[in-house]
mmCIF file of C-alpha atoms in Angstrom:
data_model
loop_
_atom_site.group_PDB
_atom_site.id
_atom_site.type_symbol
_atom_site.label_atom_id
_atom_site.label_comp_id
_atom_site.label_asym_id
_atom_site.label_seq_id
_atom_site.Cartn_x
_atom_site.Cartn_y
_atom_site.Cartn_z
ATOM 1 C CA MET A 26 176.910 57.695 44.326
ATOM 2 C CA LYS A 27 178.841 54.468 43.153
ATOM 3 C CA THR A 28 177.601 50.977 44.139
ATOM 4 C CA ILE A 29 179.225 48.760 45.405
ATOM 5 C CA ASP A 30 178.358 46.351 42.162
ATOM 6 C CA GLU A 31 179.933 48.781 40.488
ATOM 7 C CA LEU A 32 183.005 48.380 42.319
ATOM 8 C CA LEU A 33 183.516 44.523 42.173
ATOM 9 C CA ALA A 34 182.441 44.891 38.388
ATOM 10 C CA GLU A 35 185.776 47.158 38.166
ATOM 11 C CA GLY A 36 187.620 44.117 39.706
ATOM 12 C CA VAL A 37 189.099 43.879 43.670
ATOM 13 C CA THR A 38 190.699 40.453 43.747
ATOM 14 C CA GLY A 39 194.017 41.424 45.595
ATOM 15 C CA LYS A 40 192.470 44.840 47.148
ATOM 16 C CA ARG A 41 192.793 46.074 50.699
ATOM 17 C CA VAL A 42 189.192 47.750 50.675
ATOM 18 C CA PHE A 43 187.961 49.164 53.935
ATOM 19 C CA VAL A 44 184.640 48.851 55.166
ATOM 20 C CA ARG A 45 183.363 51.561 57.409
ATOM 21 C CA ALA A 46 180.989 49.575 59.281
ATOM 22 C CA ASP A 47 178.176 49.776 62.440
ATOM 23 C CA LEU A 48 179.394 47.059 64.582
ATOM 24 C CA ASN A 49 177.950 49.287 67.487
ATOM 25 C CA VAL A 50 176.441 46.346 69.309
ATOM 26 C CA PRO A 51 175.020 46.435 72.619
ATOM 27 C CA LEU A 52 176.736 44.310 74.837
ATOM 28 C CA ASP A 53 176.532 42.756 78.604
ATOM 29 C CA GLY A 54 180.219 42.521 79.617
ATOM 30 C CA THR A 55 181.745 40.365 76.515
ATOM 31 C CA ARG A 56 178.067 38.712 75.528
ATOM 32 C CA ILE A 57 176.371 40.613 72.081
ATOM 33 C CA THR A 58 172.790 40.756 73.199
ATOM 34 C CA ASP A 59 171.728 42.033 69.620
ATOM 35 C CA ASP A 60 173.614 41.258 66.818
ATOM 36 C CA GLY A 61 171.779 43.054 64.180
ATOM 37 C CA ARG A 62 174.023 45.673 62.717
ATOM 38 C CA ILE A 63 176.757 42.900 62.834
ATOM 39 C CA ARG A 64 174.245 41.155 60.714
ATOM 40 C CA ALA A 65 172.773 44.063 58.595
ATOM 41 C CA VAL A 66 176.385 44.490 57.060
ATOM 42 C CA LEU A 67 177.301 40.665 55.943
ATOM 43 C CA PRO A 68 176.145 40.649 52.531
ATOM 44 C CA THR A 69 178.991 43.347 51.569
ATOM 45 C CA VAL A 70 181.614 41.892 53.438
ATOM 46 C CA LYS A 71 180.590 38.575 51.811
ATOM 47 C CA ALA A 72 180.861 40.209 48.476
ATOM 48 C CA LEU A 73 183.851 41.497 48.522
ATOM 49 C CA ALA A 74 185.342 38.436 49.930
ATOM 50 C CA ASP A 75 184.017 36.248 47.444
ATOM 51 C CA ALA A 76 185.396 38.616 45.655
ATOM 52 C CA GLY A 77 188.359 37.972 46.584
ATOM 53 C CA ALA A 78 189.418 41.449 48.460
ATOM 54 C CA ARG A 79 191.044 41.423 51.925
ATOM 55 C CA VAL A 80 188.504 42.809 53.554
ATOM 56 C CA ILE A 81 189.878 45.575 56.226
ATOM 57 C CA VAL A 82 186.359 45.979 58.755
ATOM 58 C CA ALA A 83 186.172 49.326 60.920
ATOM 59 C CA SER A 84 183.222 50.415 63.401
ATOM 60 C CA HIS A 85 182.918 52.458 66.732
ATOM 61 C CA LEU A 86 181.266 51.159 69.530
ATOM 62 C CA GLY A 87 179.710 52.850 72.617
ATOM 63 C CA ARG A 88 182.034 56.644 73.434
ATOM 64 C CA PRO A 89 185.028 56.213 75.051
ATOM 65 C CA LYS A 90 187.432 58.584 75.309
ATOM 66 C CA GLY A 91 189.401 58.429 72.714
ATOM 67 C CA ALA A 92 191.935 56.325 73.883
ATOM 68 C CA PRO A 93 192.019 52.759 74.700
ATOM 69 C CA ASP A 94 189.335 51.285 76.993
ATOM 70 C CA PRO A 95 188.944 47.491 77.640
ATOM 71 C CA ALA A 96 185.312 48.006 78.235
ATOM 72 C CA PHE A 97 184.429 49.324 74.615
ATOM 73 C CA SER A 98 186.759 47.049 72.421
ATOM 74 C CA LEU A 99 185.080 45.145 69.228
ATOM 75 C CA ALA A 100 186.388 41.830 69.716
ATOM 76 C CA PRO A 101 183.315 40.267 70.452
ATOM 77 C CA ALA A 102 182.283 42.288 67.338
ATOM 78 C CA ALA A 103 184.922 40.228 65.340
ATOM 79 C CA ALA A 104 184.381 37.368 66.783
ATOM 80 C CA ARG A 105 180.785 37.528 66.008
ATOM 81 C CA LEU A 106 181.062 38.110 62.256
ATOM 82 C CA GLY A 107 183.003 35.323 61.781
ATOM 83 C CA GLU A 108 180.852 32.971 63.547
ATOM 84 C CA LEU A 109 178.044 34.267 60.777
ATOM 85 C CA LEU A 110 180.624 34.353 57.654
ATOM 86 C CA GLY A 111 181.668 31.103 58.876
ATOM 87 C CA ALA A 112 185.102 31.934 58.693
ATOM 88 C CA ASP A 113 187.784 32.773 60.925
ATOM 89 C CA VAL A 114 188.492 36.759 61.183
ATOM 90 C CA ALA A 115 191.439 38.488 62.125
ATOM 91 C CA PHE A 116 191.453 40.949 64.789
ATOM 92 C CA ALA A 117 193.825 43.683 64.854
ATOM 93 C CA THR A 118 194.107 45.493 68.699
ATOM 94 C CA ASP A 119 194.858 49.004 67.312
ATOM 95 C CA THR A 120 193.424 51.209 64.805
ATOM 96 C CA VAL A 121 196.804 52.289 62.686
ATOM 97 C CA GLY A 122 199.408 50.971 64.383
ATOM 98 C CA GLU A 123 201.621 47.834 64.698
ATOM 99 C CA SER A 124 198.789 45.564 64.707
ATOM 100 C CA ALA A 125 196.653 46.838 62.349
ATOM 101 C CA ARG A 126 199.352 46.988 59.930
ATOM 102 C CA SER A 127 200.810 43.375 60.663
ATOM 103 C CA THR A 128 196.729 41.989 60.511
ATOM 104 C CA VAL A 129 196.802 43.725 56.790
ATOM 105 C CA ASP A 130 199.470 42.935 55.597
ATOM 106 C CA GLY A 131 199.147 39.374 56.184
ATOM 107 C CA LEU A 132 195.055 38.712 55.149
ATOM 108 C CA ALA A 133 195.092 37.119 52.191
ATOM 109 C CA ASP A 134 192.522 37.557 49.238
ATOM 110 C CA GLY A 135 189.092 36.181 50.363
ATOM 111 C CA ARG A 136 189.856 36.889 53.737
ATOM 112 C CA VAL A 137 188.518 39.594 56.573
ATOM 113 C CA ALA A 138 189.795 41.154 59.404
ATOM 114 C CA VAL A 139 188.424 43.645 62.096
ATOM 115 C CA ILE A 140 190.372 46.736 63.460
ATOM 116 C CA GLU A 141 189.950 48.250 67.380
ATOM 117 C CA ASN A 142 187.421 50.282 68.238
ATOM 118 C CA LEU A 143 187.971 54.023 65.789
ATOM 119 C CA ARG A 144 187.086 55.777 68.683
ATOM 120 C CA PHE A 145 190.091 54.712 70.473
ATOM 121 C CA ASN A 146 191.640 57.477 68.449
ATOM 122 C CA ALA A 147 190.954 60.798 69.408
ATOM 123 C CA GLY A 148 191.521 61.530 65.882
ATOM 124 C CA GLU A 149 187.919 59.745 65.130
ATOM 125 C CA THR A 150 186.044 61.777 66.481
ATOM 126 C CA SER A 151 187.768 65.612 66.969
ATOM 127 C CA LYS A 152 186.601 68.581 65.901
ATOM 128 C CA ASP A 153 189.999 69.599 64.125
ATOM 129 C CA ASP A 154 190.156 69.351 60.731
ATOM 130 C CA ALA A 155 193.499 68.800 60.735
ATOM 131 C CA GLU A 156 193.674 65.936 63.619
ATOM 132 C CA ARG A 157 190.591 64.422 61.956
ATOM 133 C CA GLY A 158 192.305 64.449 58.659
ATOM 134 C CA ALA A 159 195.857 62.727 59.933
ATOM 135 C CA PHE A 160 193.608 60.167 61.601
ATOM 136 C CA ALA A 161 192.230 59.432 57.574
ATOM 137 C CA ASP A 162 195.525 59.423 56.222
ATOM 138 C CA GLN A 163 196.744 56.894 58.263
ATOM 139 C CA LEU A 164 193.356 54.134 57.770
ATOM 140 C CA ALA A 165 194.168 55.171 54.236
ATOM 141 C CA ALA A 166 197.294 53.793 54.148
ATOM 142 C CA LEU A 167 195.687 50.470 54.892
ATOM 143 C CA ALA A 168 193.559 50.439 51.895
ATOM 144 C CA ASP A 169 193.057 50.487 48.136
ATOM 145 C CA ALA A 170 189.492 51.509 48.345
ATOM 146 C CA TYR A 171 186.766 52.539 50.735
ATOM 147 C CA VAL A 172 182.985 51.514 51.095
ATOM 148 C CA GLY A 173 180.821 52.898 53.103
ATOM 149 C CA ASP A 174 178.132 50.680 54.554
ATOM 150 C CA GLY A 175 177.541 52.518 58.583
ATOM 151 C CA PHE A 176 174.527 53.961 58.039
ATOM 152 C CA GLY A 177 174.173 54.643 61.188
ATOM 153 C CA ALA A 178 177.039 56.772 61.800
ATOM 154 C CA VAL A 179 176.355 59.011 58.287
ATOM 155 C CA HIS A 180 175.113 61.533 60.496
ATOM 156 C CA ARG A 181 178.276 61.900 62.141
ATOM 157 C CA LYS A 182 181.593 64.245 60.930
ATOM 158 C CA HIS A 183 183.866 61.503 61.896
ATOM 159 C CA ALA A 184 187.277 60.676 60.099
ATOM 160 C CA SER A 185 186.059 57.116 58.995
ATOM 161 C CA VAL A 186 182.807 58.463 57.709
ATOM 162 C CA TYR A 187 183.807 61.929 56.468
ATOM 163 C CA ASP A 188 187.212 62.294 55.334
ATOM 164 C CA LEU A 189 188.043 58.846 54.949
ATOM 165 C CA PRO A 190 186.311 58.698 51.318
ATOM 166 C CA ALA A 191 187.796 61.572 49.950
ATOM 167 C CA ARG A 192 191.372 60.107 50.394
ATOM 168 C CA LEU A 193 190.287 56.706 48.284
ATOM 169 C CA PRO A 194 188.379 55.301 45.870
ATOM 170 C CA HIS A 195 185.048 54.755 47.119
ATOM 171 C CA ALA A 196 181.229 53.505 46.659
ATOM 172 C CA ALA A 197 178.221 52.560 48.963
ATOM 173 C CA GLY A 198 177.747 49.454 50.864
ATOM 174 C CA SER A 199 174.049 47.471 49.953
ATOM 175 C CA LEU A 200 173.208 48.245 53.645
ATOM 176 C CA ILE A 201 173.377 52.491 52.818
ATOM 177 C CA ALA A 202 171.591 51.716 49.204
ATOM 178 C CA THR A 203 168.720 50.131 51.023
ATOM 179 C CA GLU A 204 168.726 52.521 53.668
ATOM 180 C CA VAL A 205 168.677 55.938 51.373
ATOM 181 C CA GLY A 206 165.881 53.816 49.108
ATOM 182 C CA VAL A 207 163.972 53.231 51.837
ATOM 183 C CA LEU A 208 164.020 56.807 53.569
ATOM 184 C CA LYS A 209 162.688 57.757 49.551
ATOM 185 C CA LYS A 210 159.723 56.508 49.657
ATOM 186 C CA LEU A 211 158.949 57.820 53.347
ATOM 187 C CA THR A 212 159.943 61.428 52.030
ATOM 188 C CA GLU A 213 159.414 61.503 47.971
ATOM 189 C CA ASP A 214 155.583 60.028 46.102
ATOM 190 C CA VAL A 215 154.710 59.424 49.512
ATOM 191 C CA LYS A 216 151.893 56.154 49.841
ATOM 192 C CA ARG A 217 148.556 57.767 52.021
ATOM 193 C CA PRO A 218 147.828 57.440 54.486
ATOM 194 C CA TYR A 219 150.958 58.108 56.026
ATOM 195 C CA VAL A 220 151.228 57.742 60.033
ATOM 196 C CA VAL A 221 154.052 58.488 61.977
ATOM 197 C CA VAL A 222 154.870 56.887 65.342
ATOM 198 C CA LEU A 223 157.291 58.365 67.917
ATOM 199 C CA GLY A 224 158.058 57.505 71.234
ATOM 200 C CA GLY A 225 161.601 57.514 73.158
ATOM 201 C CA ALA A 226 162.254 59.659 75.819
ATOM 202 C CA LYS A 227 162.712 63.295 74.917
ATOM 203 C CA VAL A 228 160.328 65.842 73.137
ATOM 204 C CA SER A 229 164.028 67.462 72.640
ATOM 205 C CA ASP A 230 165.450 64.430 70.093
ATOM 206 C CA LYS A 231 161.889 64.604 67.766
ATOM 207 C CA LEU A 232 161.535 68.361 67.488
ATOM 208 C CA ALA A 233 163.205 68.707 64.237
ATOM 209 C CA VAL A 234 161.617 65.837 62.601
ATOM 210 C CA ILE A 235 158.091 66.719 64.019
ATOM 211 C CA ASP A 236 158.419 69.917 62.517
ATOM 212 C CA GLN A 237 159.409 68.004 59.022
ATOM 213 C CA LEU A 238 156.778 65.530 58.920
ATOM 214 C CA LEU A 239 154.068 68.127 60.317
ATOM 215 C CA GLU A 240 154.473 68.930 56.489
ATOM 216 C CA LYS A 241 154.238 65.263 54.408
ATOM 217 C CA ALA A 242 152.262 63.089 57.622
ATOM 218 C CA ASP A 243 148.748 62.550 57.820
ATOM 219 C CA ARG A 244 148.504 61.410 60.934
ATOM 220 C CA ILE A 245 150.913 61.376 64.142
ATOM 221 C CA LEU A 246 150.841 59.059 67.202
ATOM 222 C CA ILE A 247 152.817 59.974 70.329
ATOM 223 C CA GLY A 248 153.948 57.908 73.068
ATOM 224 C CA GLY A 249 156.897 57.162 75.454
ATOM 225 C CA GLY A 250 158.405 59.618 78.081
ATOM 226 C CA MET A 251 157.777 62.064 75.161
ATOM 227 C CA ALA A 252 154.298 62.232 75.447
ATOM 228 C CA TYR A 253 154.440 63.633 78.330
ATOM 229 C CA THR A 254 155.528 66.833 77.735
ATOM 230 C CA PHE A 255 153.241 67.061 75.458
ATOM 231 C CA LEU A 256 150.297 66.303 77.858
ATOM 232 C CA LYS A 257 151.715 68.484 80.064
ATOM 233 C CA ALA A 258 151.438 71.561 77.411
ATOM 234 C CA LYS A 259 147.648 70.601 76.963
ATOM 235 C CA GLY A 260 147.234 71.466 80.569
ATOM 236 C CA HIS A 261 147.013 67.893 82.199
ATOM 237 C CA GLU A 262 149.034 66.813 85.822
ATOM 238 C CA VAL A 263 152.185 64.179 84.374
ATOM 239 C CA GLY A 264 153.200 63.768 88.474
ATOM 240 C CA LYS A 265 157.006 62.135 88.672
ATOM 241 C CA SER A 266 157.123 61.159 84.656
ATOM 242 C CA LEU A 267 159.746 62.779 82.518
ATOM 243 C CA LEU A 268 159.124 66.304 81.114
ATOM 244 C CA GLN A 269 160.745 68.933 79.635
ATOM 245 C CA ALA A 270 158.848 71.304 80.621
ATOM 246 C CA ASP A 271 161.532 74.341 78.382
ATOM 247 C CA GLN A 272 160.146 72.605 75.696
ATOM 248 C CA ILE A 273 156.156 73.090 76.120
ATOM 249 C CA PRO A 274 156.097 76.233 74.598
ATOM 250 C CA ALA A 275 157.271 74.424 71.147
ATOM 251 C CA CYS A 276 154.563 71.528 71.551
ATOM 252 C CA LEU A 277 151.917 74.029 72.181
ATOM 253 C CA GLU A 278 153.343 75.398 68.885
ATOM 254 C CA TYR A 279 153.503 71.789 66.726
ATOM 255 C CA LEU A 280 149.754 71.204 68.344
ATOM 256 C CA ALA A 281 148.727 74.300 67.052
ATOM 257 C CA ARG A 282 149.909 73.851 63.272
ATOM 258 C CA ALA A 283 149.044 70.038 63.312
ATOM 259 C CA GLU A 284 145.386 71.736 63.792
ATOM 260 C CA LYS A 285 145.807 74.094 61.509
ATOM 261 C CA ARG A 286 147.723 71.761 58.458
ATOM 262 C CA GLY A 287 144.284 68.782 59.157
ATOM 263 C CA VAL A 288 147.474 66.322 60.726
ATOM 264 C CA GLU A 289 145.918 64.352 63.058
ATOM 265 C CA PHE A 290 148.197 64.728 66.483
ATOM 266 C CA VAL A 291 146.918 61.716 68.609
ATOM 267 C CA LEU A 292 147.821 61.591 72.289
ATOM 268 C CA PRO A 293 147.687 58.504 74.731
ATOM 269 C CA VAL A 294 144.091 58.675 76.627
ATOM 270 C CA ASP A 295 145.458 56.323 79.396
ATOM 271 C CA VAL A 296 148.660 55.273 81.148
ATOM 272 C CA LEU A 297 149.938 52.345 82.962
ATOM 273 C CA VAL A 298 151.669 54.292 86.265
ATOM 274 C CA SER A 299 154.054 53.255 89.753
ATOM 275 C CA PRO A 300 155.336 55.043 92.254
ATOM 276 C CA ASP A 301 158.984 54.385 91.177
ATOM 277 C CA PHE A 302 161.254 53.097 88.653
ATOM 278 C CA PRO A 303 161.218 48.823 87.703
ATOM 279 C CA ASP A 304 164.235 47.208 87.896
ATOM 280 C CA LEU A 305 165.580 46.510 84.948
ATOM 281 C CA LYS A 306 167.769 43.794 85.837
ATOM 282 C CA THR A 307 166.060 41.394 88.072
ATOM 283 C CA LYS A 308 162.361 42.342 86.096
ATOM 284 C CA ALA A 309 160.759 42.149 89.760
ATOM 285 C CA PRO A 310 157.019 43.006 89.086
ATOM 286 C CA ALA A 311 156.471 46.662 89.368
ATOM 287 C CA ASN A 312 152.730 46.542 89.995
ATOM 288 C CA PRO A 313 151.659 49.387 87.504
ATOM 289 C CA THR A 314 148.086 50.937 87.760
ATOM 290 C CA THR A 315 146.370 52.082 84.954
ATOM 291 C CA VAL A 316 144.782 55.368 85.244
ATOM 292 C CA ALA A 317 143.633 58.156 82.458
ATOM 293 C CA ALA A 318 146.416 60.071 80.549
ATOM 294 C CA ASP A 319 144.968 62.957 81.835
ATOM 295 C CA ALA A 320 144.611 62.165 85.444
ATOM 296 C CA ILE A 321 148.233 60.725 86.458
ATOM 297 C CA PRO A 322 148.584 61.440 90.317
ATOM 298 C CA LYS A 323 151.448 63.200 91.216
ATOM 299 C CA ASP A 324 152.963 60.763 93.934
ATOM 300 C CA GLN A 325 153.218 58.463 90.438
ATOM 301 C CA GLU A 326 155.361 57.880 87.260
ATOM 302 C CA ALA A 327 154.052 57.298 83.553
ATOM 303 C CA MET A 328 155.859 53.776 82.010
ATOM 304 C CA ASP A 329 153.590 52.395 79.379
ATOM 305 C CA ILE A 330 150.704 53.568 77.290
ATOM 306 C CA GLY A 331 147.959 52.002 79.047
ATOM 307 C CA PRO A 332 145.304 49.139 76.998
ATOM 308 C CA GLU A 333 142.558 51.894 75.580
ATOM 309 C CA THR A 334 145.910 53.441 74.160
ATOM 310 C CA ARG A 335 146.789 50.563 72.191
ATOM 311 C CA LYS A 336 143.454 49.950 70.947
ATOM 312 C CA LEU A 337 143.660 53.670 69.775
ATOM 313 C CA TYR A 338 146.820 53.342 68.165
ATOM 314 C CA ALA A 339 146.007 50.225 66.587
ATOM 315 C CA ALA A 340 143.185 51.288 65.233
ATOM 316 C CA LYS A 341 144.951 54.683 63.632
ATOM 317 C CA LEU A 342 147.496 52.073 61.928
ATOM 318 C CA ALA A 343 145.324 50.277 60.607
ATOM 319 C CA ASP A 344 144.353 51.764 57.426
ATOM 320 C CA ALA A 345 147.668 53.101 56.582
ATOM 321 C CA ALA A 346 149.913 52.965 53.284
ATOM 322 C CA THR A 347 152.899 54.004 54.654
ATOM 323 C CA VAL A 348 154.361 53.817 58.235
ATOM 324 C CA PHE A 349 157.570 54.859 59.774
ATOM 325 C CA TRP A 350 158.010 53.857 63.294
ATOM 326 C CA ASN A 351 161.232 55.323 66.068
ATOM 327 C CA GLY A 352 160.740 55.255 69.678
ATOM 328 C CA PRO A 353 159.282 52.863 72.341
ATOM 329 C CA MET A 354 155.726 53.441 73.629
ATOM 330 C CA GLY A 355 157.306 52.888 77.404
ATOM 331 C CA VAL A 356 160.079 51.303 79.382
ATOM 332 C CA PHE A 357 159.344 47.894 77.476
ATOM 333 C CA GLU A 358 162.668 46.161 79.007
ATOM 334 C CA HIS A 359 160.573 45.547 81.738
ATOM 335 C CA PRO A 360 157.421 43.210 81.553
ATOM 336 C CA ASP A 361 154.663 45.191 82.807
ATOM 337 C CA PHE A 362 155.726 48.240 80.893
ATOM 338 C CA ALA A 363 156.628 46.068 77.265
ATOM 339 C CA GLU A 364 152.590 45.703 76.227
ATOM 340 C CA GLY A 365 152.452 49.098 74.738
ATOM 341 C CA THR A 366 155.844 48.851 72.682
ATOM 342 C CA LYS A 367 154.044 45.241 71.766
ATOM 343 C CA ALA A 368 151.005 46.404 70.699
ATOM 344 C CA VAL A 369 152.279 49.377 68.443
ATOM 345 C CA ALA A 370 155.146 46.698 66.264
ATOM 346 C CA GLN A 371 151.740 44.465 66.288
ATOM 347 C CA GLY A 372 149.900 46.881 64.509
ATOM 348 C CA LEU A 373 152.624 47.889 61.776
ATOM 349 C CA VAL A 374 153.016 43.450 61.305
ATOM 350 C CA ASP A 375 149.106 43.543 60.853
ATOM 351 C CA SER A 376 149.207 46.792 58.027
ATOM 352 C CA SER A 377 148.951 46.315 55.030
ATOM 353 C CA ALA A 378 150.964 49.244 54.573
ATOM 354 C CA PHE A 379 155.035 49.766 54.058
ATOM 355 C CA THR A 380 156.009 49.796 56.801
ATOM 356 C CA VAL A 381 159.471 51.216 58.354
ATOM 357 C CA VAL A 382 161.214 51.103 61.875
ATOM 358 C CA GLY A 383 163.076 53.648 62.621
ATOM 359 C CA GLY A 384 166.174 51.678 64.277
ATOM 360 C CA GLY A 385 167.891 52.620 67.222
ATOM 361 C CA ASP A 386 165.201 51.420 70.720
ATOM 362 C CA SER A 387 162.302 51.020 68.142
ATOM 363 C CA ALA A 388 164.454 48.314 66.340
ATOM 364 C CA ALA A 389 165.658 46.296 69.967
ATOM 365 C CA ALA A 390 162.367 46.393 70.933
ATOM 366 C CA VAL A 391 161.063 44.389 67.922
ATOM 367 C CA ARG A 392 163.770 41.658 68.157
ATOM 368 C CA LEU A 393 163.786 41.929 72.056
ATOM 369 C CA LEU A 394 159.729 41.259 71.964
ATOM 370 C CA GLY A 395 160.186 38.150 69.720
ATOM 371 C CA PHE A 396 158.969 39.707 66.243
ATOM 372 C CA ASP A 397 159.859 38.044 62.790
ATOM 373 C CA GLU A 398 162.278 41.320 61.270
ATOM 374 C CA ASN A 399 160.585 40.230 57.935
ATOM 375 C CA THR A 400 157.065 41.057 59.078
ATOM 376 C CA PHE A 401 158.186 44.597 59.086
ATOM 377 C CA GLY A 402 159.295 46.362 55.212
ATOM 378 C CA HIS A 403 162.363 47.555 56.873
ATOM 379 C CA ILE A 404 164.780 48.127 60.090
ATOM 380 C CA SER A 405 166.906 50.310 59.989
ATOM 381 C CA THR A 406 170.026 50.100 61.534
ATOM 382 C CA GLY A 407 170.474 53.868 62.439
ATOM 383 C CA GLY A 408 167.558 55.602 64.748
ATOM 384 C CA GLY A 409 169.816 59.171 64.153
ATOM 385 C CA ALA A 410 170.344 58.744 60.966
ATOM 386 C CA SER A 411 167.205 58.134 59.710
ATOM 387 C CA LEU A 412 166.077 60.814 61.763
ATOM 388 C CA GLU A 413 168.364 63.784 60.407
ATOM 389 C CA TYR A 414 167.311 62.581 56.978
ATOM 390 C CA LEU A 415 163.861 62.734 57.651
ATOM 391 C CA GLU A 416 164.386 66.521 58.714
ATOM 392 C CA GLY A 417 165.892 67.449 55.477
ATOM 393 C CA LYS A 418 169.584 67.803 57.285
ATOM 394 C CA THR A 419 172.736 66.983 54.436
ATOM 395 C CA LEU A 420 174.408 63.719 56.345
ATOM 396 C CA PRO A 421 178.335 63.816 55.592
ATOM 397 C CA GLY A 422 178.706 60.468 55.425
ATOM 398 C CA LEU A 423 176.578 60.403 52.509
ATOM 399 C CA ALA A 424 177.563 63.358 50.300
ATOM 400 C CA ALA A 425 181.385 61.990 51.004
ATOM 401 C CA LEU A 426 179.996 58.945 48.943
ATOM 402 C CA GLU A 427 179.033 60.985 45.843
ATOM 403 C CA ASP A 428 181.220 61.627 42.861
#
């Protein structure tokens, strides 16, 4: 896999370089609520611009239906990229149309442009190879070289991720190189004890990674909505809590495998419950109650791990040499249910381990709860991509960058 340093050494002055970034940032209207993914691609964009390239940054945002939708415009991300670069960033109002072509043609050496949301074109996500390829051909016409640096999208077989690199000289950006290097530390020659913390809403989202980690981890801590399917599998009442009843057999299998392999599989011992889901906009007090994890009332819904579980999980993280965390422990967006996620984050900060926050909601929670990102070993920009890498899958976007 060619690196961006090798591409720069070959010379990029005056060349049009297409950077597939991940600018899929959360928006409140047009206000960006977390610019972490934009900041993550800055080193690559700046290095290319400083070397005299004409940089074309492209990304998806959200899930538009293959047609323009103002709610998913990349205009706010382009503006923020310009603020962070300290330079004007041109913005094309389409992907491969007249605006994109004229914007790219108007770029001077060392300048940057962002083209509109790639998913406004149905060819980007099409399952039809020909349709996807045709869109990739149009994108390729805009550029002389390709740099893949959108790690959050490398698990997608999309035109700009998978098909476009085959049509242009290509290299991996600095973010992708960093992400892959970190993930290798979680899969090859891992320092032990290796502790994995998994949360989030659904067991089904994490089944494949649990399957793999049971072969690699020394200890797995479970929180979030997925914990209640495991608790139900053990015969406990979970009330109105999130439950995937069809996953109970898989949970039982994993619990049995963990015991057989000597992997410590840790579930909550107490939880915070409330009769209703909290209002995340007004943040009105939810007045939660703490109950034992095996005694959740039938009319209550568990929203977070409890104080005893927080202490337990902190103790289980204390002696770790490697920690991977993916998924919050509860409804961290509401102050009444943020303490579990905060406790896990603090446990990583306090640990002397190499710590990896696995993207998605976990990364958003770290920033929302006020933690210094530099106190973690690495905060990934791609939750889904990280999980699929750990599952042992071939990621299309990484395969496409191989020579």
